[in-house]
PDB file of C-alpha atoms and ligand atoms in Angstrom:
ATOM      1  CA  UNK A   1      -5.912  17.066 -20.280  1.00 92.00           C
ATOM      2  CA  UNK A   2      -2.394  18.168 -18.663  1.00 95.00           C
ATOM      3  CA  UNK A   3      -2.529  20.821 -16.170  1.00 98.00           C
ATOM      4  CA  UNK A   4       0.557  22.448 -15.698  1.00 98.00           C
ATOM      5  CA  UNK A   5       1.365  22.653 -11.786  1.00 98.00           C
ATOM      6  CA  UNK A   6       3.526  25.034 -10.849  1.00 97.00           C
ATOM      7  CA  UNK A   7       5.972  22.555  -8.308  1.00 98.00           C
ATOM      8  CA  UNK A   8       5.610  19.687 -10.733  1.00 98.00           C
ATOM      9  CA  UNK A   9       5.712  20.655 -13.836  1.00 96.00           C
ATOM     10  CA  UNK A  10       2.913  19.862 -16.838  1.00 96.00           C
ATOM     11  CA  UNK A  11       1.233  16.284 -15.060  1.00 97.00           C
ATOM     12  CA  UNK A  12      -1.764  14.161 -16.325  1.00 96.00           C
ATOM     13  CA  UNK A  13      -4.960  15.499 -14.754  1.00 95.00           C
ATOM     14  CA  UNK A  14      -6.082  11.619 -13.347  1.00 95.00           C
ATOM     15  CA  UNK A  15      -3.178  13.127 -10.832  1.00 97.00           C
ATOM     16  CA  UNK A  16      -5.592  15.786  -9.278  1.00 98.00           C
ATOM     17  CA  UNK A  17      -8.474  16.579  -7.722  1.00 98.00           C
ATOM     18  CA  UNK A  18     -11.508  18.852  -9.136  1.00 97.00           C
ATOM     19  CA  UNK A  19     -12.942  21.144  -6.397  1.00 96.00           C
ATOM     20  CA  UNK A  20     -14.261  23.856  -8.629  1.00 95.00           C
ATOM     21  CA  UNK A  21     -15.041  27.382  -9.205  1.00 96.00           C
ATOM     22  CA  UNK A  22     -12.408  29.487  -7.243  1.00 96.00           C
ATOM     23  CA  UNK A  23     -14.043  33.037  -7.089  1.00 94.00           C
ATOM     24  CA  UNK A  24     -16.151  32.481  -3.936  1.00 94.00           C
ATOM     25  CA  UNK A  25     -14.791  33.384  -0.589  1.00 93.00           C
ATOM     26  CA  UNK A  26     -16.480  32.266   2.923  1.00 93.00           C
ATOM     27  CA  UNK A  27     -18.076  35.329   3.941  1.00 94.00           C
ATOM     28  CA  UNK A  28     -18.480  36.609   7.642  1.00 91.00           C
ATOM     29  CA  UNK A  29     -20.585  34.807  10.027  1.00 91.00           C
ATOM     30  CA  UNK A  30     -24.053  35.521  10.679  1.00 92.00           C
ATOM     31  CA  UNK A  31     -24.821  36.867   7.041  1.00 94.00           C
ATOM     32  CA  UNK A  32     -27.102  33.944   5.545  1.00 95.00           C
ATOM     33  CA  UNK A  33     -28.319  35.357   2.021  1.00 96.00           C
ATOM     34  CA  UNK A  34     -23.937  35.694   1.310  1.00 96.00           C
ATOM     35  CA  UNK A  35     -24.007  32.083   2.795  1.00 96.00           C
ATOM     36  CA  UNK A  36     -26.010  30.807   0.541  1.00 96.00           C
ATOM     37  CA  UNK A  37     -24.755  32.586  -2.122  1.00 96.00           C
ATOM     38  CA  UNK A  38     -21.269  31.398  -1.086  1.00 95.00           C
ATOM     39  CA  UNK A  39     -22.935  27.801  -0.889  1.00 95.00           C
ATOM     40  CA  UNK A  40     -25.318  27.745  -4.551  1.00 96.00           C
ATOM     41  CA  UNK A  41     -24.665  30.767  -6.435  1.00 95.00           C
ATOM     42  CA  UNK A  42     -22.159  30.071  -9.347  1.00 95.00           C
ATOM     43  CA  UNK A  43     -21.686  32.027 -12.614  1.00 93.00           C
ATOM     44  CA  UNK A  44     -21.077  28.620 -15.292  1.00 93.00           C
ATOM     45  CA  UNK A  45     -19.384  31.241 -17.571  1.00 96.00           C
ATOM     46  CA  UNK A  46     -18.757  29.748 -21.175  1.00 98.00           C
ATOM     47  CA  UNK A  47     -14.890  30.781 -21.165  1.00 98.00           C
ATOM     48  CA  UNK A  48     -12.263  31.183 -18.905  1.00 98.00           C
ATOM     49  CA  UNK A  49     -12.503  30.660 -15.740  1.00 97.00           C
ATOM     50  CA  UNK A  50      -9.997  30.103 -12.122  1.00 97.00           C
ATOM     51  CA  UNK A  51     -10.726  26.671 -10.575  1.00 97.00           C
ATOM     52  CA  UNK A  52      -9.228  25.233  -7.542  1.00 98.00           C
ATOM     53  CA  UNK A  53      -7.525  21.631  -8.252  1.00 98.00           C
ATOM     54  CA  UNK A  54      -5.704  19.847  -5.675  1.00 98.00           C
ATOM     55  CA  UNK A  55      -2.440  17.658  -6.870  1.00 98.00           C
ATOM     56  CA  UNK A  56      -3.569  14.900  -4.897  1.00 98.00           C
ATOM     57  CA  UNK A  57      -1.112  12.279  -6.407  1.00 97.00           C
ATOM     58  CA  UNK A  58       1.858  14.914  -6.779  1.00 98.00           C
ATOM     59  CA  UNK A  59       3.117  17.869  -4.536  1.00 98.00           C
ATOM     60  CA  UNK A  60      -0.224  18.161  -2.320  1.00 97.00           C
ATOM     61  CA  UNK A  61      -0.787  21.963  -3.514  1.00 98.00           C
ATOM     62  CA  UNK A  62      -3.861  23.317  -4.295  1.00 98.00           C
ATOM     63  CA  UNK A  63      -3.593  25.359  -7.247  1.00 98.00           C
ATOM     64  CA  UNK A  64      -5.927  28.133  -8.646  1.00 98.00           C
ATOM     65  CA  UNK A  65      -5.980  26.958 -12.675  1.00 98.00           C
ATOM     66  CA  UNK A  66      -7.353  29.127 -15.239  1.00 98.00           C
ATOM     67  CA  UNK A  67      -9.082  27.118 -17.672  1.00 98.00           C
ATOM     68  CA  UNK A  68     -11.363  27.766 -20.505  1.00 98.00           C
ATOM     69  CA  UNK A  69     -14.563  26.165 -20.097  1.00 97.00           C
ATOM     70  CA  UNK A  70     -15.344  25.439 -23.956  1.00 97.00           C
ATOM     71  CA  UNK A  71     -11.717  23.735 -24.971  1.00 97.00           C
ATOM     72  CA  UNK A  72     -10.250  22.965 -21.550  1.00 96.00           C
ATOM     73  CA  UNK A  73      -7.257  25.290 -23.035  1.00 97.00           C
ATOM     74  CA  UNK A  74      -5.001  26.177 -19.574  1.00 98.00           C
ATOM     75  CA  UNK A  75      -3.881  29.619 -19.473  1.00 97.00           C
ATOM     76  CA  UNK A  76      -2.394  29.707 -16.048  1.00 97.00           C
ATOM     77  CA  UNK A  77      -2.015  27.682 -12.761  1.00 97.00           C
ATOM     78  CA  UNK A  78      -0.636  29.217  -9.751  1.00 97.00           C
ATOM     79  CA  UNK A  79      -0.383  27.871  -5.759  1.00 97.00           C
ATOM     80  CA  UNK A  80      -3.414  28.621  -3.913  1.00 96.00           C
ATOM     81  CA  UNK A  81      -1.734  29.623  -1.028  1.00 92.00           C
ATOM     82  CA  UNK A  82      -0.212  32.668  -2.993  1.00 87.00           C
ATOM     83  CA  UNK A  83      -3.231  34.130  -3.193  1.00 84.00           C
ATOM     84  CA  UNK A  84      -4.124  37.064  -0.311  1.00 79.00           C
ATOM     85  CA  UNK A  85      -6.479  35.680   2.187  1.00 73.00           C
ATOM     86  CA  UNK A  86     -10.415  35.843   1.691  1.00 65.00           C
TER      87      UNK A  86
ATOM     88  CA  UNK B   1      19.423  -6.230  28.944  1.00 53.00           C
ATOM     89  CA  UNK B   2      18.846  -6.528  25.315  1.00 57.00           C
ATOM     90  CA  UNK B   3      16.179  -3.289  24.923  1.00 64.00           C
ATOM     91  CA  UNK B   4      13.633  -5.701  23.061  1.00 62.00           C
ATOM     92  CA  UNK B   5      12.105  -2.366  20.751  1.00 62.00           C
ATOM     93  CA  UNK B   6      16.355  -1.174  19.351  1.00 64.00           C
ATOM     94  CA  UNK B   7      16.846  -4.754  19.004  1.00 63.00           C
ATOM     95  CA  UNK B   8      14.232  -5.719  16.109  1.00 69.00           C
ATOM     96  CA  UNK B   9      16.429  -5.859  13.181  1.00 74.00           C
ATOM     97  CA  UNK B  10      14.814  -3.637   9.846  1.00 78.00           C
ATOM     98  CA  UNK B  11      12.919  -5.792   7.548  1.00 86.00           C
ATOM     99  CA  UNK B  12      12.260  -4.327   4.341  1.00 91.00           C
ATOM    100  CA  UNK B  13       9.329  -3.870   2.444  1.00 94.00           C
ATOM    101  CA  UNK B  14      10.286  -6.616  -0.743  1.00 96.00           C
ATOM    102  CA  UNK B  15      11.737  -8.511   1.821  1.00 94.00           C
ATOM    103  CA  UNK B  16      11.252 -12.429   0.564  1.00 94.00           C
ATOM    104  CA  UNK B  17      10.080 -11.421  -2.879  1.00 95.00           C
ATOM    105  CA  UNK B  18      13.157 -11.703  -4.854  1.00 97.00           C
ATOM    106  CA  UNK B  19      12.361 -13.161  -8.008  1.00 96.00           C
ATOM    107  CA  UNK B  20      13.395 -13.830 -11.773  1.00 97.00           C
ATOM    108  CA  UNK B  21      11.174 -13.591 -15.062  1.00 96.00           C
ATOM    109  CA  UNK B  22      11.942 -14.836 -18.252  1.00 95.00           C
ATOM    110  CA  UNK B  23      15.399 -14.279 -19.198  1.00 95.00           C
ATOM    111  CA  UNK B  24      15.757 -11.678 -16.153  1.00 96.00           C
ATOM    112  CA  UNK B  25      18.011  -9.788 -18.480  1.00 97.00           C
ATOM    113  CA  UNK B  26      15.790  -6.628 -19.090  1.00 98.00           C
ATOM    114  CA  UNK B  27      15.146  -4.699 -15.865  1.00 98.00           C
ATOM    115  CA  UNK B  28      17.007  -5.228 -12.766  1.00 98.00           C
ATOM    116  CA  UNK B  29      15.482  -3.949  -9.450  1.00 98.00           C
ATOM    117  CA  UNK B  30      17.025  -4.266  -5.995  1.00 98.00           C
ATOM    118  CA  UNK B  31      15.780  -3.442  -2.930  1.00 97.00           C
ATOM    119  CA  UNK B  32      17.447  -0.712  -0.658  1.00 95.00           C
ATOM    120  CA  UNK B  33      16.802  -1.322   2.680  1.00 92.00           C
ATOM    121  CA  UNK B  34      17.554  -0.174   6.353  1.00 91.00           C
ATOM    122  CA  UNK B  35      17.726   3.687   5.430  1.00 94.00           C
ATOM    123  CA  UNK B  36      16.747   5.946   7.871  1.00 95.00           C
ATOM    124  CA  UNK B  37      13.906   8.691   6.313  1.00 97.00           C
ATOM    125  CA  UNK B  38      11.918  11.686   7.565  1.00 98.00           C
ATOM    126  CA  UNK B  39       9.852  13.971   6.177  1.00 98.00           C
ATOM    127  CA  UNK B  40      10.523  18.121   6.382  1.00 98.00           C
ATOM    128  CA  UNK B  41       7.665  20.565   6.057  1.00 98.00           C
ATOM    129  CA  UNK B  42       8.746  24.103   6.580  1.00 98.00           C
ATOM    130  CA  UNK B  43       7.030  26.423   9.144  1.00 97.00           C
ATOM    131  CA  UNK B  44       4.438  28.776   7.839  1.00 95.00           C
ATOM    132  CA  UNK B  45       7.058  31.050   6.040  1.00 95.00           C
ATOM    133  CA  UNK B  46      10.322  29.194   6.884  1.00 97.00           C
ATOM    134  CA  UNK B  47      10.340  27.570   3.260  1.00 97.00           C
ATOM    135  CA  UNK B  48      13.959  29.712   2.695  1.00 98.00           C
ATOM    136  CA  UNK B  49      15.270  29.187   6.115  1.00 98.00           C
ATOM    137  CA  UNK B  50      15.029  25.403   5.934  1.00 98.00           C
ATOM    138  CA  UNK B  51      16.185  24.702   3.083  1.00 98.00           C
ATOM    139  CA  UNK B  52      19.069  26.994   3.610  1.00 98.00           C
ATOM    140  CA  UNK B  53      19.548  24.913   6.926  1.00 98.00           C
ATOM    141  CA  UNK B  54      19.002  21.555   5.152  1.00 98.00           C
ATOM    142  CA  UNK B  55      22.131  22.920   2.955  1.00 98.00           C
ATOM    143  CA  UNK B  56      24.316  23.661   5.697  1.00 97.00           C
ATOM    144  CA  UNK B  57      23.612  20.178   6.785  1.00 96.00           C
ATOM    145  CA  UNK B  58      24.734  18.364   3.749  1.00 95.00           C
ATOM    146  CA  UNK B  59      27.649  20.882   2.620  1.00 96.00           C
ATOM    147  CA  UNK B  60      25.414  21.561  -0.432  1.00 97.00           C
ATOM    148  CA  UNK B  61      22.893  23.787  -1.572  1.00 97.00           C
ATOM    149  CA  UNK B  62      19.179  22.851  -0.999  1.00 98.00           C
ATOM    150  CA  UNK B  63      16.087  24.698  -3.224  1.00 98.00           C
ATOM    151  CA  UNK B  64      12.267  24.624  -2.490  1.00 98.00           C
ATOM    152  CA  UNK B  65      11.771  22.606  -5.459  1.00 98.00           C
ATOM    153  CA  UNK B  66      11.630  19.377  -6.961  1.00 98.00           C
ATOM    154  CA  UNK B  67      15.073  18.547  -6.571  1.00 98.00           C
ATOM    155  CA  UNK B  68      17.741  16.091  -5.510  1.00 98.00           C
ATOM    156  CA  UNK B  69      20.669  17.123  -3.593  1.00 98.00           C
ATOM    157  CA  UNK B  70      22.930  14.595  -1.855  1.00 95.00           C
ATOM    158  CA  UNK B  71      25.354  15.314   0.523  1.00 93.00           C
ATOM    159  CA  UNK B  72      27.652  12.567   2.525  1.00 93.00           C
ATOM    160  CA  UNK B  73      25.296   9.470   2.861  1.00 94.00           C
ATOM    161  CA  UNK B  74      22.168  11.870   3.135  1.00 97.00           C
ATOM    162  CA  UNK B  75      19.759  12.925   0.118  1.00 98.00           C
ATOM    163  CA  UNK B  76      17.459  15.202  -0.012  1.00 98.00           C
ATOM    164  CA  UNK B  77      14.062  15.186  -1.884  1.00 98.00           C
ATOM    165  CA  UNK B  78      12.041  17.961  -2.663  1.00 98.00           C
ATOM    166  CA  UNK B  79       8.514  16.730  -2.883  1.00 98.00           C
ATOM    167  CA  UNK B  80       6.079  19.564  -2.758  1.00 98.00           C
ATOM    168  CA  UNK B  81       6.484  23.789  -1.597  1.00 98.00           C
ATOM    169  CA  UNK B  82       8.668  23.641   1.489  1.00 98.00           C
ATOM    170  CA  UNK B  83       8.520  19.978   1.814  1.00 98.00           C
ATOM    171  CA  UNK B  84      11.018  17.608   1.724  1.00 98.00           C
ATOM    172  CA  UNK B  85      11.881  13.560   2.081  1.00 98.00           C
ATOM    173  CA  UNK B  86      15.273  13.118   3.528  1.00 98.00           C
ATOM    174  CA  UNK B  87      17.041   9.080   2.768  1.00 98.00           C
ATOM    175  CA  UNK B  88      20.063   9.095   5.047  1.00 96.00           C
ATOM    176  CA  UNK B  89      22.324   5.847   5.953  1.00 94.00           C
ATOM    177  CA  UNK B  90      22.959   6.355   9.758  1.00 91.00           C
ATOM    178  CA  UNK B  91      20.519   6.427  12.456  1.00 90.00           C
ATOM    179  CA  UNK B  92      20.632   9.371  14.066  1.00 95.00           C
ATOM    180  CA  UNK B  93      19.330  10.567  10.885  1.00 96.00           C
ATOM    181  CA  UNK B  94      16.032  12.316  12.599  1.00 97.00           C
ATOM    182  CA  UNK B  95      17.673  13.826  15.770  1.00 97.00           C
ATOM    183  CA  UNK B  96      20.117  15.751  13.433  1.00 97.00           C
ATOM    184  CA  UNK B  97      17.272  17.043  11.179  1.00 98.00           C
ATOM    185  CA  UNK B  98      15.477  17.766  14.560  1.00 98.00           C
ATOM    186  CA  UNK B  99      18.451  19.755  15.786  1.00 97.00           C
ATOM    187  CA  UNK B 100      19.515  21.218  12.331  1.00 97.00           C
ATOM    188  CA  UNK B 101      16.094  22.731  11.914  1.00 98.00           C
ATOM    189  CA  UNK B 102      14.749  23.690  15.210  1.00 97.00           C
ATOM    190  CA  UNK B 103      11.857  26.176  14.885  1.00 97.00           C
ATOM    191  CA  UNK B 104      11.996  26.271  11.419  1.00 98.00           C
ATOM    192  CA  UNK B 105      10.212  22.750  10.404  1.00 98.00           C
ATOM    193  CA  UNK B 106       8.280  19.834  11.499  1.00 98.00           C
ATOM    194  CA  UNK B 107      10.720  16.597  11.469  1.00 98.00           C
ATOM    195  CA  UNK B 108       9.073  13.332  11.391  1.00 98.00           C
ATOM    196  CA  UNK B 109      10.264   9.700  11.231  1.00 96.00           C
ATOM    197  CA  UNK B 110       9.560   7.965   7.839  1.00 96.00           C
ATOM    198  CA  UNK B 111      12.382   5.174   8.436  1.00 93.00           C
ATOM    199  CA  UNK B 112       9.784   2.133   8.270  1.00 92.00           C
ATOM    200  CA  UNK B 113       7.032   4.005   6.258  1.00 95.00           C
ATOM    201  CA  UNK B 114       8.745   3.545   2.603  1.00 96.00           C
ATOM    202  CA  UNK B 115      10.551   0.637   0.564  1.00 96.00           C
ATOM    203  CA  UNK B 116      12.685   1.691  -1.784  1.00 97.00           C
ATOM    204  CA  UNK B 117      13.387  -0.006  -5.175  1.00 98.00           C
ATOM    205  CA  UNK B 118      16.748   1.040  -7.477  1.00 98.00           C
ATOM    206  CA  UNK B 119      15.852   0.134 -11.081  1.00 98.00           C
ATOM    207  CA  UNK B 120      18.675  -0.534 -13.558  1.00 98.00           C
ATOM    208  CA  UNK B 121      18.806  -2.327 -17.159  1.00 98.00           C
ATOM    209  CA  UNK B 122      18.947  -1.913 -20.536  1.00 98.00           C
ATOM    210  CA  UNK B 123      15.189  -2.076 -20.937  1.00 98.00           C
ATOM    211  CA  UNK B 124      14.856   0.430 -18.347  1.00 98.00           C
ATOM    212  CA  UNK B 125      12.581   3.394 -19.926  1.00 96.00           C
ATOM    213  CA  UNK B 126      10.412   0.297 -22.297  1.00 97.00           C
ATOM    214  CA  UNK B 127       9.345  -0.814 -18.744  1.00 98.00           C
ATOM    215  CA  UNK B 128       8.692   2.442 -16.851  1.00 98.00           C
ATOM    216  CA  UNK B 129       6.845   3.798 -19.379  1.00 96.00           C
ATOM    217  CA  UNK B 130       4.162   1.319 -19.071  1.00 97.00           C
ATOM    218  CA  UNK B 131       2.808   2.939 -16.000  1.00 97.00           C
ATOM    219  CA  UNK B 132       4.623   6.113 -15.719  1.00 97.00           C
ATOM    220  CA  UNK B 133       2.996   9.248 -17.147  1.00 94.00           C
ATOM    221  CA  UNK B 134       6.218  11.077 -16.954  1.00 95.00           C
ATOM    222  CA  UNK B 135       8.610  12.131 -19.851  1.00 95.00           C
ATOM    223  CA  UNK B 136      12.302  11.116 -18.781  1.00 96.00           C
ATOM    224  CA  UNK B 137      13.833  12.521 -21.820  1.00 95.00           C
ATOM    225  CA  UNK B 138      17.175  14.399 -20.517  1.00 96.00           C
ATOM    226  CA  UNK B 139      15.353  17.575 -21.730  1.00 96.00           C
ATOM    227  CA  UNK B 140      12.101  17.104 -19.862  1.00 95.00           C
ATOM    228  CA  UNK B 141      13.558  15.378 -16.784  1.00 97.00           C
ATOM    229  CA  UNK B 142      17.474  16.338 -15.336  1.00 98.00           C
ATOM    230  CA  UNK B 143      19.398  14.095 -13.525  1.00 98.00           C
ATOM    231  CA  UNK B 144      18.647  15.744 -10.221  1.00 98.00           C
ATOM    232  CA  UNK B 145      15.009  15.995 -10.958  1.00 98.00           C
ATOM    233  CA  UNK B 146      12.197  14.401  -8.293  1.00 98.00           C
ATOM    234  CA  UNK B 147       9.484  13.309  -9.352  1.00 98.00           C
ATOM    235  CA  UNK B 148       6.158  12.365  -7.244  1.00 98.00           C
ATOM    236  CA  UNK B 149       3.363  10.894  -8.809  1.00 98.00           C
ATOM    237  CA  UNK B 150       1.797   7.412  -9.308  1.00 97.00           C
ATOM    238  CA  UNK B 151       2.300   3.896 -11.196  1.00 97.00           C
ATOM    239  CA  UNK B 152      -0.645   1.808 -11.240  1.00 96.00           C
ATOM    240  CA  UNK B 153      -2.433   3.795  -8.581  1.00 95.00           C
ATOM    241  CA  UNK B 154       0.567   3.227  -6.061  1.00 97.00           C
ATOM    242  CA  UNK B 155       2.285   6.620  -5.105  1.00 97.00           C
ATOM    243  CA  UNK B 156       5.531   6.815  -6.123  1.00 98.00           C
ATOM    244  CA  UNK B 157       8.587   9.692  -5.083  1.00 98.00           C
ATOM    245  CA  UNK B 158      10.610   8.782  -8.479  1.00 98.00           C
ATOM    246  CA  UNK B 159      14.420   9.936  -8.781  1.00 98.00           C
ATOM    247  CA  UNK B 160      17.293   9.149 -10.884  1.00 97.00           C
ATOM    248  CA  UNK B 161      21.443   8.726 -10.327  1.00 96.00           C
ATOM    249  CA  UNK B 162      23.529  11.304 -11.749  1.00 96.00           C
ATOM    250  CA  UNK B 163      24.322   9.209 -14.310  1.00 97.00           C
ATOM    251  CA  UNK B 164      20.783   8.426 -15.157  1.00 97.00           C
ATOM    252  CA  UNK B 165      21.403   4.460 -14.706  1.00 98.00           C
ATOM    253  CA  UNK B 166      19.580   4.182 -12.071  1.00 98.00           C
ATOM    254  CA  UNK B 167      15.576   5.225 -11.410  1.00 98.00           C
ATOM    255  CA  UNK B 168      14.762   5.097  -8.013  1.00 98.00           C
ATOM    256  CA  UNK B 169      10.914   4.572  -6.322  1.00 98.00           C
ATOM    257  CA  UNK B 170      10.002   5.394  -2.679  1.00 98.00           C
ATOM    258  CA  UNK B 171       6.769   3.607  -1.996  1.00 98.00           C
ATOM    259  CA  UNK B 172       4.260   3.054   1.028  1.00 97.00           C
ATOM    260  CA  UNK B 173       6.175  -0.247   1.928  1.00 96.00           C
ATOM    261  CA  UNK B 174       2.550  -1.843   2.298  1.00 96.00           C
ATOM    262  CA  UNK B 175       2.154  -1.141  -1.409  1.00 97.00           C
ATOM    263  CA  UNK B 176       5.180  -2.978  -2.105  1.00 97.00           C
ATOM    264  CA  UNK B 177       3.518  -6.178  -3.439  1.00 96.00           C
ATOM    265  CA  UNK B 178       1.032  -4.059  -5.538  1.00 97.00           C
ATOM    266  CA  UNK B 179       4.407  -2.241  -6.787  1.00 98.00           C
ATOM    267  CA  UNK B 180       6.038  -5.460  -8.151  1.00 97.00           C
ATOM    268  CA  UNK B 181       2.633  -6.883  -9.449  1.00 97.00           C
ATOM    269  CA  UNK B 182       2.781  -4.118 -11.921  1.00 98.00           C
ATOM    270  CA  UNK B 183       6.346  -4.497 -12.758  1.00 97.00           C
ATOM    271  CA  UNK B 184       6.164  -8.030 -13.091  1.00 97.00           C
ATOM    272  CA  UNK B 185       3.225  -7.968 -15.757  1.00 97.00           C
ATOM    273  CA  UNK B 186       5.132  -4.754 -17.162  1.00 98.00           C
ATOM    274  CA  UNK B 187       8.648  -6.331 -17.503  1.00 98.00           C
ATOM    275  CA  UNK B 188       7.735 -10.193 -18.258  1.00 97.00           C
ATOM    276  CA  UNK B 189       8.311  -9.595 -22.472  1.00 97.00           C
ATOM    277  CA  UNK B 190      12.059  -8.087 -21.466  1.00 98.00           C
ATOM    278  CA  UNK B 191      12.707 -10.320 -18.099  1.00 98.00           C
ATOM    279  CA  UNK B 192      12.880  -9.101 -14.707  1.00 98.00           C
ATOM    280  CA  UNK B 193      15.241  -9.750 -11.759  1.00 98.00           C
ATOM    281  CA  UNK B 194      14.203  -8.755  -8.420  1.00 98.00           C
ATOM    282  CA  UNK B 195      16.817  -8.773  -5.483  1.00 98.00           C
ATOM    283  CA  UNK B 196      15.450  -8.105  -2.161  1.00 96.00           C
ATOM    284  CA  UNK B 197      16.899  -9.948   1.610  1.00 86.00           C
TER     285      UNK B 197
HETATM  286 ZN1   ZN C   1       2.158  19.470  -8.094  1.00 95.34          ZN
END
């Protein structure tokens, strides 16, 4: 699988690190049952789906990567740090 | 008084491995030593501003990107998003990056952190792409293209001359047997010749 980075160009994916789904967001403090949801709770959707990877052998970025769960086909990777904040 | 710490003379990192395998026709690699280097990470929203000021430094025009740009006896890597290694051959390399981009990025002193390796021959490519998972085609990779990824685990910051003779590798200098461990196995069918001091 080649995951297109943004900075780098297309790069094998040995060159990056898998953190996972990208949808949750640390909620607020003090809120436990959106902690552990934050923590446990994760859709596994058969499809597409963003996923944090960090290009730990290339530009140090992490990206948000949309890939298709079922044929690992990429349809977009952007930098995570263009995303707003949480 | 001799000031015993400015006095150490550089030692690079394939110092005392020069070597030659087989014919030593194939690949030639020679060590580049005693360059001053520092690396230049932009402020939180000063990507722009420092590489504008990087620019103005070397008379030429500096992106946020994985490029090359040389300028006098400095070059310029980019190596990630507002990040950039800077190879320069005089040693007050660092306090005119410090001064050049005051408030806008974080300067620090690489000069004994890399070794760097120019790789010429006619066998250049057969060799490289042994452990490189890049494509240097002119139409995948241009001349002033950087590269940073890995060869046989070690990290590598990969460029190439304008003329695309030349590859160049910036390595962790402690990684510089590892390095030639791989080359050696990789070049030994087309000969190798290593020149280091
Ligand atoms: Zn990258």
């Amino acid at each position: 699988m080649r995951i297109p980075c943004p900075y780098c160009g297309p790069r094998d994916s040995s060159e990056f690190a898998y953190h996972g789904d990208a949808a949750p967001r640390r909620p607020a403090v003090g809120n436990a049952a959106a902690m552990a949801d934050y923590v446990y709770l994760r859709a596994n959707p058969a499809g597409p789906m963003e996923e944090l990877w960090y290009h730990a052998q290339g530009c140090r970025s992490w990206l948000v990567v949309t890939r298709d769960t079922r044929d690992h086909a990429i349809s977009n990777a952007r930098l995570a740090a263009t995303r707003s904040p949480a | 008084m001799a000031d015993p710490v400015s006095d150490w003379t550089h030692r690079g990192g394939f110092a005392g491995l020069s070597r030659r395998i087989g014919s030593g026709e194939g690949l030639k690699a020679v060590e580049r030593a005693g360059l001053a280097a520092a690396t230049v990470i932009a402020r939180r929203g000063k990507a722009a501003d420092a590489a504008t000021a990087l620019g103005r430094m070397l008379g030429a025009p500096v992106v946020d990107g994985g490029k090359r740009t040389s300028g006098g006896d400095v070059t310029v890597l980019g190596t990630g998003p507002g990040t950039w290694l800077v190879f320069g051959d005089r040693p007050a390399l660092v306090a005119d990056l410090t001064a050049a981009l005051d408030g806008l990025a974080a300067v620090v002193d690489q000069s004994d952190a890399n070794a760097i390796l120019d790789l010429s021959g006619p066998r250049l490519v057969d060799v490289l792409e042994k452990g490189l998972r890049l494509d240097l085609h002119p139409a995948a990779f241009a001349a002033d293209d950087v590269a940073v990824t890995a060869i046989a685990h070690v990290g590598v910051t990969l460029w190439m001359s304008d003329d695309r003779a030349t590859v160049t590798l910036a390595i962790p200098r402690s990684l510089a047997g590892s390095l030639l461990h791989w080359l050696e196995a990789s070049a030994r069918p087309v000969g190798l010749t290593v020149e280091a001091d």
